[in-house]
PDB file of C-alpha atoms in Angstrom:
ATOM      1  CA  MET A   1       2.747   1.462 -19.238  1.00  0.00           C
ATOM      2  CA  GLN A   2       6.327   2.355 -19.127  1.00  0.00           C
ATOM      3  CA  ASP A   3       6.225   3.673 -22.889  1.00  0.00           C
ATOM      4  CA  THR A   4       3.876   6.841 -21.512  1.00  0.00           C
ATOM      5  CA  LYS A   5       6.874   7.912 -19.160  1.00  0.00           C
ATOM      6  CA  LEU A   6       9.302  10.167 -20.519  1.00  0.00           C
ATOM      7  CA  TYR A   7      12.933  11.133 -19.482  1.00  0.00           C
ATOM      8  CA  VAL A   8      13.803  14.980 -19.698  1.00  0.00           C
ATOM      9  CA  GLY A   9      17.261  15.726 -19.325  1.00  0.00           C
ATOM     10  CA  ASN A  10      19.778  18.756 -19.317  1.00  0.00           C
ATOM     11  CA  LEU A  11      17.074  20.429 -17.390  1.00  0.00           C
ATOM     12  CA  ASN A  12      17.763  24.082 -16.046  1.00  0.00           C
ATOM     13  CA  TYR A  13      17.962  23.789 -12.202  1.00  0.00           C
ATOM     14  CA  ALA A  14      15.091  26.867 -11.862  1.00  0.00           C
ATOM     15  CA  THR A  15      12.822  24.753 -13.984  1.00  0.00           C
ATOM     16  CA  THR A  16       9.512  24.260 -12.247  1.00  0.00           C
ATOM     17  CA  GLN A  17       7.117  20.853 -12.590  1.00  0.00           C
ATOM     18  CA  ASP A  18       4.101  23.816 -13.792  1.00  0.00           C
ATOM     19  CA  GLY A  19       6.830  25.160 -16.356  1.00  0.00           C
ATOM     20  CA  LEU A  20       7.299  21.500 -17.485  1.00  0.00           C
ATOM     21  CA  LYS A  21       3.674  20.480 -17.331  1.00  0.00           C
ATOM     22  CA  ASN A  22       3.094  23.430 -19.834  1.00  0.00           C
ATOM     23  CA  LEU A  23       5.885  22.708 -22.142  1.00  0.00           C
ATOM     24  CA  PHE A  24       4.458  19.166 -22.383  1.00  0.00           C
ATOM     25  CA  SER A  25       0.778  19.662 -22.776  1.00  0.00           C
ATOM     26  CA  PRO A  26       0.236  20.679 -26.292  1.00  0.00           C
ATOM     27  CA  PHE A  27       1.262  17.037 -26.952  1.00  0.00           C
ATOM     28  CA  GLY A  28      -1.455  15.799 -24.950  1.00  0.00           C
ATOM     29  CA  GLU A  29      -2.462  14.742 -21.401  1.00  0.00           C
ATOM     30  CA  VAL A  30       0.428  15.464 -18.764  1.00  0.00           C
ATOM     31  CA  LYS A  31      -0.670  12.739 -16.020  1.00  0.00           C
ATOM     32  CA  TYR A  32       2.580  13.144 -14.080  1.00  0.00           C
ATOM     33  CA  VAL A  33       5.602  15.613 -13.783  1.00  0.00           C
ATOM     34  CA  LYS A  34       8.451  15.047 -11.228  1.00  0.00           C
ATOM     35  CA  ILE A  35      11.875  17.044 -11.268  1.00  0.00           C
ATOM     36  CA  ILE A  36      14.727  15.686  -9.794  1.00  0.00           C
ATOM     37  CA  GLU A  37      16.013  18.836  -8.091  1.00  0.00           C
ATOM     38  CA  GLY A  38      19.590  19.753  -8.218  1.00  0.00           C
ATOM     39  CA  LYS A  39      20.221  16.648 -10.607  1.00  0.00           C
ATOM     40  CA  GLY A  40      18.861  18.493 -13.611  1.00  0.00           C
ATOM     41  CA  PHE A  41      16.196  16.156 -14.804  1.00  0.00           C
ATOM     42  CA  GLY A  42      12.893  14.789 -14.328  1.00  0.00           C
ATOM     43  CA  PHE A  43      10.331  12.424 -15.634  1.00  0.00           C
ATOM     44  CA  VAL A  44       6.880  13.425 -17.538  1.00  0.00           C
ATOM     45  CA  GLU A  45       4.117  10.758 -17.840  1.00  0.00           C
ATOM     46  CA  MET A  46       1.702  11.413 -20.931  1.00  0.00           C
ATOM     47  CA  GLY A  47      -1.821   9.797 -21.178  1.00  0.00           C
ATOM     48  CA  THR A  48      -0.601   7.572 -23.995  1.00  0.00           C
ATOM     49  CA  ALA A  49       2.142   5.754 -25.849  1.00  0.00           C
ATOM     50  CA  ASP A  50       1.501   8.239 -28.974  1.00  0.00           C
ATOM     51  CA  GLU A  51       1.525  11.222 -27.212  1.00  0.00           C
ATOM     52  CA  ALA A  52       4.873  10.503 -25.345  1.00  0.00           C
ATOM     53  CA  GLU A  53       6.463   9.550 -28.680  1.00  0.00           C
ATOM     54  CA  GLN A  54       4.926  13.112 -30.062  1.00  0.00           C
ATOM     55  CA  ALA A  55       6.291  15.012 -27.286  1.00  0.00           C
ATOM     56  CA  LYS A  56       9.601  13.317 -27.498  1.00  0.00           C
ATOM     57  CA  GLN A  57      10.218  13.796 -31.456  1.00  0.00           C
ATOM     58  CA  GLU A  58       9.125  17.384 -31.043  1.00  0.00           C
ATOM     59  CA  LEU A  59      11.110  18.213 -27.603  1.00  0.00           C
ATOM     60  CA  ASN A  60      14.218  16.358 -28.269  1.00  0.00           C
ATOM     61  CA  GLY A  61      16.828  18.922 -28.726  1.00  0.00           C
ATOM     62  CA  TYR A  62      14.186  21.938 -27.981  1.00  0.00           C
ATOM     63  CA  GLU A  63      15.739  24.737 -26.297  1.00  0.00           C
ATOM     64  CA  PHE A  64      13.792  25.586 -22.975  1.00  0.00           C
ATOM     65  CA  GLU A  65      14.619  28.219 -20.396  1.00  0.00           C
ATOM     66  CA  GLY A  66      18.466  28.415 -21.998  1.00  0.00           C
ATOM     67  CA  ARG A  67      18.939  24.423 -21.939  1.00  0.00           C
ATOM     68  CA  THR A  68      18.590  22.185 -25.073  1.00  0.00           C
ATOM     69  CA  LEU A  69      16.780  19.400 -23.642  1.00  0.00           C
ATOM     70  CA  LYS A  70      17.305  15.705 -23.942  1.00  0.00           C
ATOM     71  CA  VAL A  71      14.049  13.438 -23.854  1.00  0.00           C
ATOM     72  CA  ASP A  72      13.828   9.878 -24.348  1.00  0.00           C
ATOM     73  CA  ILE A  73      11.223   7.044 -23.303  1.00  0.00           C
ATOM     74  CA  ALA A  74      12.323   6.366 -19.418  1.00  0.00           C
ATOM     75  CA  ARG A  75      13.806   3.441 -19.373  1.00  0.00           C
ATOM     76  CA  PRO A  76      12.389   0.676 -16.107  1.00  0.00           C
ATOM     77  CA  LEU A  77      14.219   1.425 -12.905  1.00  0.00           C
ATOM     78  CA  LYS A  78      16.426  -2.083 -12.272  1.00  0.00           C
ATOM     79  CA  LYS A  79      16.708  -3.888  -9.306  1.00  0.00           C
ATOM     80  CA  ARG A  80      19.577  -3.574  -7.379  1.00  0.00           C
ATOM     81  CA  GLU A  81      20.732  -6.794  -6.240  1.00  0.00           C
ATOM     82  CA  GLY A  82      23.997  -7.560  -3.454  1.00  0.00           C
ATOM     83  CA  GLY A  83      22.890  -5.198  -0.517  1.00  0.00           C
ATOM     84  CA  SER A  84      23.536  -1.563   0.277  1.00  0.00           C
ATOM     85  CA  SER A  85      26.437   0.654  -0.135  1.00  0.00           C
ATOM     86  CA  PHE A  86      27.441  -0.071   3.706  1.00  0.00           C
ATOM     87  CA  GLY A  87      29.226  -3.037   3.116  1.00  0.00           C
ATOM     88  CA  GLY A  88      26.691  -5.263   0.969  1.00  0.00           C
ATOM     89  CA  GLY A  89      24.587  -8.034   1.798  1.00  0.00           C
ATOM     90  CA  ASN A  90      27.003  -9.293   4.533  1.00  0.00           C
ATOM     91  CA  GLY A  91      27.860  -6.795   6.664  1.00  0.00           C
ATOM     92  CA  GLY A  92      31.228  -5.304   5.874  1.00  0.00           C
ATOM     93  CA  SER A  93      33.659  -3.883   7.821  1.00  0.00           C
ATOM     94  CA  ARG A  94      32.442  -0.443   7.318  1.00  0.00           C
ATOM     95  CA  GLY A  95      28.695  -0.298   7.190  1.00  0.00           C
ATOM     96  CA  GLY A  96      27.890  -3.858   8.918  1.00  0.00           C
ATOM     97  CA  SER A  97      29.026  -3.048  12.219  1.00  0.00           C
ATOM     98  CA  SER A  98      28.012   0.456  12.661  1.00  0.00           C
ATOM     99  CA  PHE A  99      24.282  -0.614  11.872  1.00  0.00           C
ATOM    100  CA  ARG A 100      24.620  -3.375  15.129  1.00  0.00           C
ATOM    101  CA  SER A 101      26.090  -0.842  17.399  1.00  0.00           C
ATOM    102  CA  ASN A 102      23.632   2.081  16.617  1.00  0.00           C
ATOM    103  CA  ASN A 103      20.438  -0.561  17.158  1.00  0.00           C
ATOM    104  CA  ARG A 104      21.739  -0.746  21.141  1.00  0.00           C
ATOM    105  CA  TYR A 105      20.875   2.528  21.704  1.00  0.00           C
TER     106      TYR A 105
END
């Protein structure tokens, strides 16, 4: 149920998961809170889509801990294609060879 998960951006770096949970709890059941440390954003999962929509409407643009929040329905994580950043799926000149040499030890 992706429509119950909210993206919360422009967080103060001092914001805690408990603080975010307390902010969202008046709008319904808060099932999950995750702050991405050092990035200034996080995610809140509400109990229902209606609760998530109400929280979004009320808290998007709300000033919290000195910052104006950006609240929106979280987008699904896109699947990445083409291998890793270490030379792609075909073992590029940087990463592919270093993985092979590291496996010898």
